[in-house]
Short mmCIF file of C-alpha atoms in Angstrom, two decimals:
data_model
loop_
_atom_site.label_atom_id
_atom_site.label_comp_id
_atom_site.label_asym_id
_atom_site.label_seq_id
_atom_site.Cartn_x
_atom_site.Cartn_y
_atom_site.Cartn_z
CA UNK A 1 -85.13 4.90 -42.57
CA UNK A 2 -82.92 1.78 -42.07
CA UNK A 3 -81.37 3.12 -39.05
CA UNK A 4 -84.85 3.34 -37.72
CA UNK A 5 -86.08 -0.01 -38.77
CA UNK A 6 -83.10 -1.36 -36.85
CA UNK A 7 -83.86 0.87 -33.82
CA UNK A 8 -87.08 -0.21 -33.54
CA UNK A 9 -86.19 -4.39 -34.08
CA UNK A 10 -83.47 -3.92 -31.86
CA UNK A 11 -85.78 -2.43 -29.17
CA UNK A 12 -88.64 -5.09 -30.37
CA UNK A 13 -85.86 -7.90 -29.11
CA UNK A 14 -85.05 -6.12 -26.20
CA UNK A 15 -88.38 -6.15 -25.25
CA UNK A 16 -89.29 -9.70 -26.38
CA UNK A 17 -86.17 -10.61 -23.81
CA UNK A 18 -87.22 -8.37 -20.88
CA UNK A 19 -91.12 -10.29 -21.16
CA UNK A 20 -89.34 -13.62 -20.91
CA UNK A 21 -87.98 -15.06 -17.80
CA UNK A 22 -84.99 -17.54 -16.94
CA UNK A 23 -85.30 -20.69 -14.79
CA UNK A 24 -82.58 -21.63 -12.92
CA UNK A 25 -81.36 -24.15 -10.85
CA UNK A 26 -81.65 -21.84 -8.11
CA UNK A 27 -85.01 -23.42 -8.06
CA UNK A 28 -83.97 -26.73 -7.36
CA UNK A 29 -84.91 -28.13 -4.13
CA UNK A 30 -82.14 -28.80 -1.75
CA UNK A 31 -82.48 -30.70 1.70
CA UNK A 32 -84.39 -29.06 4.00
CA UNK A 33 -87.02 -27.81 1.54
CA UNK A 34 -90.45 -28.67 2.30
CA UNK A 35 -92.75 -27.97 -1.19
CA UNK A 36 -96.53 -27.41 -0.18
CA UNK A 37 -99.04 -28.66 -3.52
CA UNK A 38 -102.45 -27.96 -3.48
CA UNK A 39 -104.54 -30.27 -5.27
CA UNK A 40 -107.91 -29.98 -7.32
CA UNK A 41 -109.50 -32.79 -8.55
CA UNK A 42 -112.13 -31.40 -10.03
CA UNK A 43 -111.39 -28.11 -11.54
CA UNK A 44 -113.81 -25.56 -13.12
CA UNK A 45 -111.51 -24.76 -15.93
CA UNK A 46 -112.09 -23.71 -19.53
CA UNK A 47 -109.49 -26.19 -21.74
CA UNK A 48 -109.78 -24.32 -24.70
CA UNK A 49 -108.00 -20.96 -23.23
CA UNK A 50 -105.59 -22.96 -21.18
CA UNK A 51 -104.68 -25.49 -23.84
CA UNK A 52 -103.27 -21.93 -26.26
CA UNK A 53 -100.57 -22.36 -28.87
CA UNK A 54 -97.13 -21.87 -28.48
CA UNK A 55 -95.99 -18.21 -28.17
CA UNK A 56 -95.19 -15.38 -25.62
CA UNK A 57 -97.14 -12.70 -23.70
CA UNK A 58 -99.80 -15.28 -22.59
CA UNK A 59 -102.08 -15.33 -19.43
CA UNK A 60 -103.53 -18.30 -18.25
CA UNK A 61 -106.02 -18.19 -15.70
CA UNK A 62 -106.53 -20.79 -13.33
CA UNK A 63 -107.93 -18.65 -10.20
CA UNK A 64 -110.93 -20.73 -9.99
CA UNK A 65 -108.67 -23.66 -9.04
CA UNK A 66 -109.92 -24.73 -5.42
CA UNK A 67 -107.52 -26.56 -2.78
CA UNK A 68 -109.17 -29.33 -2.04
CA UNK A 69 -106.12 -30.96 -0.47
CA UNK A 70 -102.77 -30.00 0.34
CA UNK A 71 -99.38 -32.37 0.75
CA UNK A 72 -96.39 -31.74 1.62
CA UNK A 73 -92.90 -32.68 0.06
CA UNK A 74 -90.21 -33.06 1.78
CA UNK A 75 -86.46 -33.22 0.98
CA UNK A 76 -84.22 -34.76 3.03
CA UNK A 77 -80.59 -35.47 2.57
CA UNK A 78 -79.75 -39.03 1.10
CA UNK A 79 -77.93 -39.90 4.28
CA UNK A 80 -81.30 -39.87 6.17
CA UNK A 81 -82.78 -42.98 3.58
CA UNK A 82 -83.07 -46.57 4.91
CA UNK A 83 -82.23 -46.84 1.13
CA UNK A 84 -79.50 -44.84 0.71
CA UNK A 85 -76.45 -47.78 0.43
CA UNK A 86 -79.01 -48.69 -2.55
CA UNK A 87 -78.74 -45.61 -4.71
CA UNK A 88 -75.06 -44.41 -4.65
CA UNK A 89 -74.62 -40.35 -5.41
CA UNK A 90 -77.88 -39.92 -4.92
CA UNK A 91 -78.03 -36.60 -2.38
CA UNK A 92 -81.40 -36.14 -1.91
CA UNK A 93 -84.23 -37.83 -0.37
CA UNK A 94 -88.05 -37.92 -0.07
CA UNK A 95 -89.80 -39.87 2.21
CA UNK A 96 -93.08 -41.37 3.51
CA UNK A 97 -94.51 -44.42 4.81
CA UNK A 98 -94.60 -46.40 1.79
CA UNK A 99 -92.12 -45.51 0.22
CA UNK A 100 -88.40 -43.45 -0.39
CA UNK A 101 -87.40 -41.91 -3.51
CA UNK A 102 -83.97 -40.44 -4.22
CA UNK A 103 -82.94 -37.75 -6.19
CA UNK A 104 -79.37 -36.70 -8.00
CA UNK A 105 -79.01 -33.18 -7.83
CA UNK A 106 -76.19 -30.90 -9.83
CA UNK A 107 -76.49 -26.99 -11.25
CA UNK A 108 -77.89 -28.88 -14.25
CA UNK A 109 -80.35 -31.05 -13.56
CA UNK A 110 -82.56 -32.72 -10.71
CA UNK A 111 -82.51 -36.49 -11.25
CA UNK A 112 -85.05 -39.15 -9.92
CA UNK A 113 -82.81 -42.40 -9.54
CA UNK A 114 -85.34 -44.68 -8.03
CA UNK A 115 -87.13 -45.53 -5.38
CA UNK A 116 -87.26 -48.14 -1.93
CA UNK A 117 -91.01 -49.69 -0.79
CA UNK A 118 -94.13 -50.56 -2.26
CA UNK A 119 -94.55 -50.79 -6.10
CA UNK A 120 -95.93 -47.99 -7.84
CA UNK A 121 -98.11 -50.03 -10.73
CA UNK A 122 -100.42 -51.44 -7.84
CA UNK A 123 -99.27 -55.24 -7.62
CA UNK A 124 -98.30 -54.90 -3.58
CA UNK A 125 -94.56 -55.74 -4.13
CA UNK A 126 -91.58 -53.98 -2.37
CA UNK A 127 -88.26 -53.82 -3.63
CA UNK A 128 -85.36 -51.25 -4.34
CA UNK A 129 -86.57 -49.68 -7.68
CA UNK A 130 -83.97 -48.16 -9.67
CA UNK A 131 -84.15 -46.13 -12.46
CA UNK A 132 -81.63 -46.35 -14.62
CA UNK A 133 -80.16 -43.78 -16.56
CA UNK A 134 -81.81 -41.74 -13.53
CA UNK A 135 -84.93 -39.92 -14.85
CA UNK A 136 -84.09 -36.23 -15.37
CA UNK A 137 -87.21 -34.24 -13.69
CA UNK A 138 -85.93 -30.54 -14.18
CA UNK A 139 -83.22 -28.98 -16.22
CA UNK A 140 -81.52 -25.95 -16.01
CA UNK A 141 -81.28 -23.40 -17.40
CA UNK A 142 -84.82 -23.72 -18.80
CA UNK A 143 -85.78 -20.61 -21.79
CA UNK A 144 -88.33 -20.33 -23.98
CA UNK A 145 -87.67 -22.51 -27.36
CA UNK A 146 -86.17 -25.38 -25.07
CA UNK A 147 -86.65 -28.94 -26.51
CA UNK A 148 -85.88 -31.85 -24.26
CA UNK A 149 -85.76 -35.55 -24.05
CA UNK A 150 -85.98 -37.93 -21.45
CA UNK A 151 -85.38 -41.74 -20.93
CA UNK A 152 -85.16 -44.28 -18.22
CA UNK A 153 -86.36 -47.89 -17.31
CA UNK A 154 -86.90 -50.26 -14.60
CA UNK A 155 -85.80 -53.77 -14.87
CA UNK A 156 -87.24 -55.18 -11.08
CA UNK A 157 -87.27 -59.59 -10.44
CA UNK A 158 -89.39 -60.90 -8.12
CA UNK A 159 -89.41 -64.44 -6.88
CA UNK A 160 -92.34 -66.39 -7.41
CA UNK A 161 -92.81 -66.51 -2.98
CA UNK A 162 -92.58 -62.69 -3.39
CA UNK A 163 -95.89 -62.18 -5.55
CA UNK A 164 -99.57 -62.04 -3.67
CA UNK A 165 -101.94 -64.23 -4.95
CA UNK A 166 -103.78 -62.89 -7.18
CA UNK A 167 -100.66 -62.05 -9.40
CA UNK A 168 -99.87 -65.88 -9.03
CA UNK A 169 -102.98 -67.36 -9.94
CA UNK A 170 -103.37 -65.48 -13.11
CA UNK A 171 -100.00 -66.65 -14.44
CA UNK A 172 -99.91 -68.56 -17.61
CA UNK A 173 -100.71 -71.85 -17.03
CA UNK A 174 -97.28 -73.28 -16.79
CA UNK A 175 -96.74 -71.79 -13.65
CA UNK A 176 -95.28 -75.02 -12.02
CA UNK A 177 -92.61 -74.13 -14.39
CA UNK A 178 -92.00 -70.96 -13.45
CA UNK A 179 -89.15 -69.99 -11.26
CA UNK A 180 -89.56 -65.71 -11.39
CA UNK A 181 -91.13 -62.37 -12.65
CA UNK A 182 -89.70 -59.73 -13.69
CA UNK A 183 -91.26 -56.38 -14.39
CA UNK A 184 -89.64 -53.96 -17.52
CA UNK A 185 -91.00 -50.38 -17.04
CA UNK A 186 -89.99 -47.89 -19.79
CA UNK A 187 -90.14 -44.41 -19.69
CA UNK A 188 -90.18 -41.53 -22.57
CA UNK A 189 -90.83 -38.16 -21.99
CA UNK A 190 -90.52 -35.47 -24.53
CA UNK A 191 -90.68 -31.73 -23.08
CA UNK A 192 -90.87 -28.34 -24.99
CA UNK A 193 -90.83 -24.96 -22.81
CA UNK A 194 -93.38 -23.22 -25.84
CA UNK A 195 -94.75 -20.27 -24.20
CA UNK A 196 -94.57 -17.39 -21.47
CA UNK A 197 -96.82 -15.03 -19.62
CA UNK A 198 -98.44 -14.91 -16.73
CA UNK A 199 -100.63 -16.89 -14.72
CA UNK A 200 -103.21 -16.17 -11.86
CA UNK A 201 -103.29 -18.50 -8.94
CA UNK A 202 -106.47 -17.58 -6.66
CA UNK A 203 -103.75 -15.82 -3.81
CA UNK A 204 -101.72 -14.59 -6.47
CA UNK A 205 -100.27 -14.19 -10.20
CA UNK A 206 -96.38 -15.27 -11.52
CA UNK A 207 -94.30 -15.22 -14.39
CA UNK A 208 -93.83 -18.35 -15.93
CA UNK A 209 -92.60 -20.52 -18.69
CA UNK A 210 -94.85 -23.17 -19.57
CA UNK A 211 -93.44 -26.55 -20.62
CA UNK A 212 -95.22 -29.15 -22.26
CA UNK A 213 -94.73 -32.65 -21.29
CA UNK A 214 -95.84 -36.01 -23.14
CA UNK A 215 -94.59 -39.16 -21.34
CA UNK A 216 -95.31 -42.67 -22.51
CA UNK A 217 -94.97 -45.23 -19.60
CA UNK A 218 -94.80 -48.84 -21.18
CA UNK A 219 -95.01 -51.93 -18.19
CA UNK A 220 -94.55 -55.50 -19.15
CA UNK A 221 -94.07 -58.38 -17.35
CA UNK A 222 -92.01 -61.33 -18.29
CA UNK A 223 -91.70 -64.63 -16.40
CA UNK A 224 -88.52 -66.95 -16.19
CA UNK A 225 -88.99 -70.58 -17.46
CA UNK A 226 -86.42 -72.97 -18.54
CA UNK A 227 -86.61 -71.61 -21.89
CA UNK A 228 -84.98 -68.28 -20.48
CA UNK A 229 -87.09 -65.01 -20.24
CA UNK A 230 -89.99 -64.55 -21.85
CA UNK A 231 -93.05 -61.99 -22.49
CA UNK A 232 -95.87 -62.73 -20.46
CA UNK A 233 -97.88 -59.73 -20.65
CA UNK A 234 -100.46 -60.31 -23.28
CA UNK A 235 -101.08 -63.80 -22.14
CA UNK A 236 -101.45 -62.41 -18.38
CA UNK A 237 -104.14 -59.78 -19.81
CA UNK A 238 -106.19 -62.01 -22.01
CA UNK A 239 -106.41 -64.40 -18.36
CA UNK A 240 -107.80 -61.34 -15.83
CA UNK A 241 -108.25 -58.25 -18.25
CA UNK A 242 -107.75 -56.36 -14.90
CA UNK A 243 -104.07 -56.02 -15.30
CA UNK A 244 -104.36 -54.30 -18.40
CA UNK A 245 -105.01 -51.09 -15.85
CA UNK A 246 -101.60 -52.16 -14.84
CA UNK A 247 -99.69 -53.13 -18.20
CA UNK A 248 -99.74 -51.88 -21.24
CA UNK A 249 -98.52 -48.48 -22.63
CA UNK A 250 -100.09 -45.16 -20.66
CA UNK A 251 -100.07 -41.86 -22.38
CA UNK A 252 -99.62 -39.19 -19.82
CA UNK A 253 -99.88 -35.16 -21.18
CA UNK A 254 -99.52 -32.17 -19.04
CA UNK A 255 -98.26 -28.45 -18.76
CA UNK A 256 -96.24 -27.47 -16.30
CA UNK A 257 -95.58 -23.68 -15.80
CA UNK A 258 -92.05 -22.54 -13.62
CA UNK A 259 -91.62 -19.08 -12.18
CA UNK A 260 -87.68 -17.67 -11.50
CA UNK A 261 -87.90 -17.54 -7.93
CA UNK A 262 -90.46 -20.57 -6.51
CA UNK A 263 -89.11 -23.92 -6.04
CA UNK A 264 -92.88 -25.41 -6.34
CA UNK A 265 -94.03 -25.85 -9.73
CA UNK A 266 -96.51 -22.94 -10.27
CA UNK A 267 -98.84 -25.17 -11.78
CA UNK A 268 -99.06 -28.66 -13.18
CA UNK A 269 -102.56 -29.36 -15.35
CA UNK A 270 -103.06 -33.10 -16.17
CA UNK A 271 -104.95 -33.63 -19.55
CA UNK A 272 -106.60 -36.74 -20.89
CA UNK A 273 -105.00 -38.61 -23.80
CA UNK A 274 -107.66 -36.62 -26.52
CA UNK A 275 -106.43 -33.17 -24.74
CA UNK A 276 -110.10 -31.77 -24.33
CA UNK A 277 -110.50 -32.04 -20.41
CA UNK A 278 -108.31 -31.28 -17.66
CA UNK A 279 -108.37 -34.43 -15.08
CA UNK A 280 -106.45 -32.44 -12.53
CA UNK A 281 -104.14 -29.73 -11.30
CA UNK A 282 -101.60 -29.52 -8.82
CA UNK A 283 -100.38 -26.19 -8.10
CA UNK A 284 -98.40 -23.96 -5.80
CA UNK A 285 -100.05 -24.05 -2.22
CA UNK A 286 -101.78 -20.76 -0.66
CA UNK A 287 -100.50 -19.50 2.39
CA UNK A 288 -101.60 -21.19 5.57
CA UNK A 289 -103.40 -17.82 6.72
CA UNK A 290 -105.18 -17.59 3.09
CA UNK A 291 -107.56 -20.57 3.06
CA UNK A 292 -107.96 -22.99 5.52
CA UNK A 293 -106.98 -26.46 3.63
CA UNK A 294 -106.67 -29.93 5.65
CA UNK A 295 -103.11 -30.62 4.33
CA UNK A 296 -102.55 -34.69 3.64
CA UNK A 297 -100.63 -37.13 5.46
CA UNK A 298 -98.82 -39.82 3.47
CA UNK A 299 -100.24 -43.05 4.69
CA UNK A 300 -99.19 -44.28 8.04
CA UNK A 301 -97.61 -47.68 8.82
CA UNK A 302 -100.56 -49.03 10.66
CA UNK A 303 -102.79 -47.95 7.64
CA UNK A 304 -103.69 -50.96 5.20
CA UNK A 305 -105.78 -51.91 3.12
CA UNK A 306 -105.84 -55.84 3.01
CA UNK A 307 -105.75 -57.84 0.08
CA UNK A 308 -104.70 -54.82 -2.57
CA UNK A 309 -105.35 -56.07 -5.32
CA UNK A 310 -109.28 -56.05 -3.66
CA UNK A 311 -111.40 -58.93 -5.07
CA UNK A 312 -114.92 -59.09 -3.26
CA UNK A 313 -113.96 -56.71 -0.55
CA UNK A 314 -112.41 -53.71 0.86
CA UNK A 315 -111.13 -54.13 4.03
CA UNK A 316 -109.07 -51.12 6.14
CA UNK A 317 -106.94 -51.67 8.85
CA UNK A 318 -106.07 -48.32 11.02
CA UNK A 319 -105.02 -46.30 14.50
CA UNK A 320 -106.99 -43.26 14.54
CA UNK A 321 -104.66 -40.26 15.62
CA UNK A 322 -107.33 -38.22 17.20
CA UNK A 323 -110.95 -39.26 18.77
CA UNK A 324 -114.19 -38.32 16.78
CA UNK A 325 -116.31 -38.61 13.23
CA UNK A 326 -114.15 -40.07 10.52
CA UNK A 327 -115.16 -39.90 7.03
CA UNK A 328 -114.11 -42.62 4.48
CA UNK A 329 -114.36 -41.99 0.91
CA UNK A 330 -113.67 -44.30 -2.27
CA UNK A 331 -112.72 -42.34 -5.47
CA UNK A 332 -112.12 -43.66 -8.79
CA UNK A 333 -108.89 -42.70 -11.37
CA UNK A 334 -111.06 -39.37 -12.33
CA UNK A 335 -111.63 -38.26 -8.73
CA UNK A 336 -115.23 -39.04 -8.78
CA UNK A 337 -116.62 -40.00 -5.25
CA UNK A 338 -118.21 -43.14 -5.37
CA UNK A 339 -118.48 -44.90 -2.12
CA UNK A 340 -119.22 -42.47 1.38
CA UNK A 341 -119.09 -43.84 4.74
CA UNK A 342 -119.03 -42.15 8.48
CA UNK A 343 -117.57 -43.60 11.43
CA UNK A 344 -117.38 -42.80 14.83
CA UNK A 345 -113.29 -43.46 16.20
CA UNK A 346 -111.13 -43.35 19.14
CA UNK A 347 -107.70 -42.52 19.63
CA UNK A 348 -105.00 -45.29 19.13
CA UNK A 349 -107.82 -47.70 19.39
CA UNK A 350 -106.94 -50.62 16.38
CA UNK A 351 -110.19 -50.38 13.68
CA UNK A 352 -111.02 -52.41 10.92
CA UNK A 353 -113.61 -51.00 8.05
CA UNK A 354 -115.49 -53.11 5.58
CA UNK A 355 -116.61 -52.12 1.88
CA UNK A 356 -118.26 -54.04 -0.66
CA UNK A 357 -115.84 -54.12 -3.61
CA UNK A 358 -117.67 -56.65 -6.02
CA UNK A 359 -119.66 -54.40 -7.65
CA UNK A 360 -116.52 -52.26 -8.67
CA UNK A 361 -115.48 -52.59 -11.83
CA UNK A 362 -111.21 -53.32 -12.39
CA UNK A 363 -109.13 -50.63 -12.16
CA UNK A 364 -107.20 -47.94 -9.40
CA UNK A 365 -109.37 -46.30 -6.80
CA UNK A 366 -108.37 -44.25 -4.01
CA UNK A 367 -109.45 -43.97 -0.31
CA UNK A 368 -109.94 -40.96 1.11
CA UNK A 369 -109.59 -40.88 5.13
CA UNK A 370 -110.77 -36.92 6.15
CA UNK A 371 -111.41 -35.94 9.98
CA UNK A 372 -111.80 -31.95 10.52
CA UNK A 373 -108.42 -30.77 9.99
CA UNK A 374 -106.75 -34.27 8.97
CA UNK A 375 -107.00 -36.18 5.49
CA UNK A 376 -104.90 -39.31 4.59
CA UNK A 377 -105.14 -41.30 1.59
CA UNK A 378 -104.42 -44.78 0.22
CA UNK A 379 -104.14 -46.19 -3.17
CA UNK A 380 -105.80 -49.62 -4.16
CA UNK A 381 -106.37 -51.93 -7.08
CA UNK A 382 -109.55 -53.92 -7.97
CA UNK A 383 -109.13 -57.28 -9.70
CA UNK A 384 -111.88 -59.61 -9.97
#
């Protein structure tokens, strides 16, 4: 009877193993890869039965997901950066038109170690961002019952010439006695791979490991007075509370599911702080023949939208690539479309586009620039 009992657990275990997958850093991207996301900001998705416990043999289903948008990542080596003197070892690189981020990769791990162009908290400044430790973004090997840490911060001075003017004019009131800024970013992210199975795209189904991520992103600002550095942040909130969409401590939680054999993420879900609605999902791309998607274009150069920070009103410089209707769309931080507009456009002729913003209330918004098989979008910040 024992020799049976052990038969059977052994064979339980073998099983248990043979249902569970390995992710390796075979996965990793390497230069030359270009990653195609799909995006759904507003996905028909039942939280309860995607938010399960921790455990194996587990199917999520998230074929209801629609691709609303599709971008493009693309990895470059580090040599190809404007940047790259900037972030030594680094050996990867993605880039845009706003900005260049650079990656450390080894059989380990896949490192972010910073990033060259505009600001990503919304305040219009460019610099060479570095992250430092470098941010570890995968690890490998990655099993089930994995438990994982991650921290990194940004330490970035600006000189008072540097900042636009509505950062300056909501600077304590001492500002004559001000010589610089300079922004502390924190980041701590705790993951924990706590479950496998399988999940069902709309094209088609994977085994994965999920991981679940919690990442707390803390932003102060401190200015630099003859007294030495010192705290500004509360002070600058209390002035404009606008900026507290900018400082502060965010609370970002999301599951991320990895399959043995696709470098794209299978699926990333992005949950609100409670955990009781899913605010988004990027996922694994269909095939171009599947579903016909308008892929985004990272912003161009000659695509601006000036002041950002917007006060009283939105105003777009562009260069149409293509003649015909252009539609212009102004979503808020939840995807909602708020603002619609339609113009008519020529090719390579300069336009300029006017919205009133006064009636928005502070925060991020997004512009959304869509022709028939084209969509572009830019980020921007409202501070009355």
């Amino acid at each position: 009877m024992r020799q049976l009992f052990n038969t059977l657990f052994f064979l339980a275990i073998a099983q248990l193993c043979k249902a569970q997958i390995t992710v390796t850093s075979s996965t990793f991207p390497v230069a030359g890869d270009t990653l195609r996301y799909a995006f759904d900001d507003r996905p028909a998705l039942d939280v309860q039965s995607l938010f399960s416990p921790p455990g194996g043999n587990q199917n999520w289903d998230l074929s209801k997901l629609v691709a609303r948008s599709v971008s493009l990542q693309v990895f470059g080596p580090a040599s190809a950066g404007k940047n790259a003197n900037s972030y030594p070892g680094a050996e990867l690189v993605v880039a845009d038109a706003i900005r260049e981020t650079y990656y450390n990769l080894s059989n380990t791990r896949l490192e972010n170690m910073g990033f060259a162009g505009v600001d990503p908290f919304g305040l219009s400044l460019n610099a060479r961002f570095k992250l430092l430790p470098a941010y570890v973004e995968r690890r490998s090997p990655m099993n089930f019952f994995d438990i994982n840490v991650a921290n990194s911060s940004v330490f970035q001075g600006f000189s008072l010439n540097e900042l636009p003017d509505v950062v300056k004019k909501n600077l304590p009131t001492s500002a004559t006695l001000i010589d610089s800024i300079r922004v502390r970013i924190a980041f701590t992210r705790s993951d924990v791979v706590d479950a496998y199975g399988t999940l069902k795209l709309p094209f088609a189904q994977y085994n994965v490991l999920r991981q679940k991520s919690t990442e707390y992103i803390s932003t102060r600002l401190d200015v630099k007075t003859f007294l030495g550095w010192l705290d500004a942040t509360d002070l600058i909130v209390n002035q404009n509370t606008a900026f507290a969409a900018v400082f502060g401590v965010d609370t970002l939680v999301s599951h991320h599911f990895y399959n043995n054999t696709t470098k794209e993420v299978i699926a990333q879900l992005n949950f609100n702080t409670a955990q009781n609605q899913i605010l988004s999902v990027r996922f694994k791309a269909p095939p171009r023949a599947t579903v016909p998607v308008r892929e985004v274009q990272p912003p161009t150069a000659q695509l601006q939208v000036i002041p950002n920070p917007v006060d009283e009103e939105i105003q777009l410089s562009f260069v149409p690539l293509i003649s015909g209707k252009l539609r212009i769309e102004l979503h808020d931080a939840l995807g909602r479309t708020l603002k619609t507009s339609q113009v008519e456009v020529a090719q390579q002729q300069k336009m300029r586009w006017q919205m009133p913003g006064h009636d928005l209330p502070n925060g991020r918004y997004t512009l959304v620039l869509s022709t028939a098989d084209r969509l572009e979008t830019v980020p921007l910040v409202v501070q009355h």
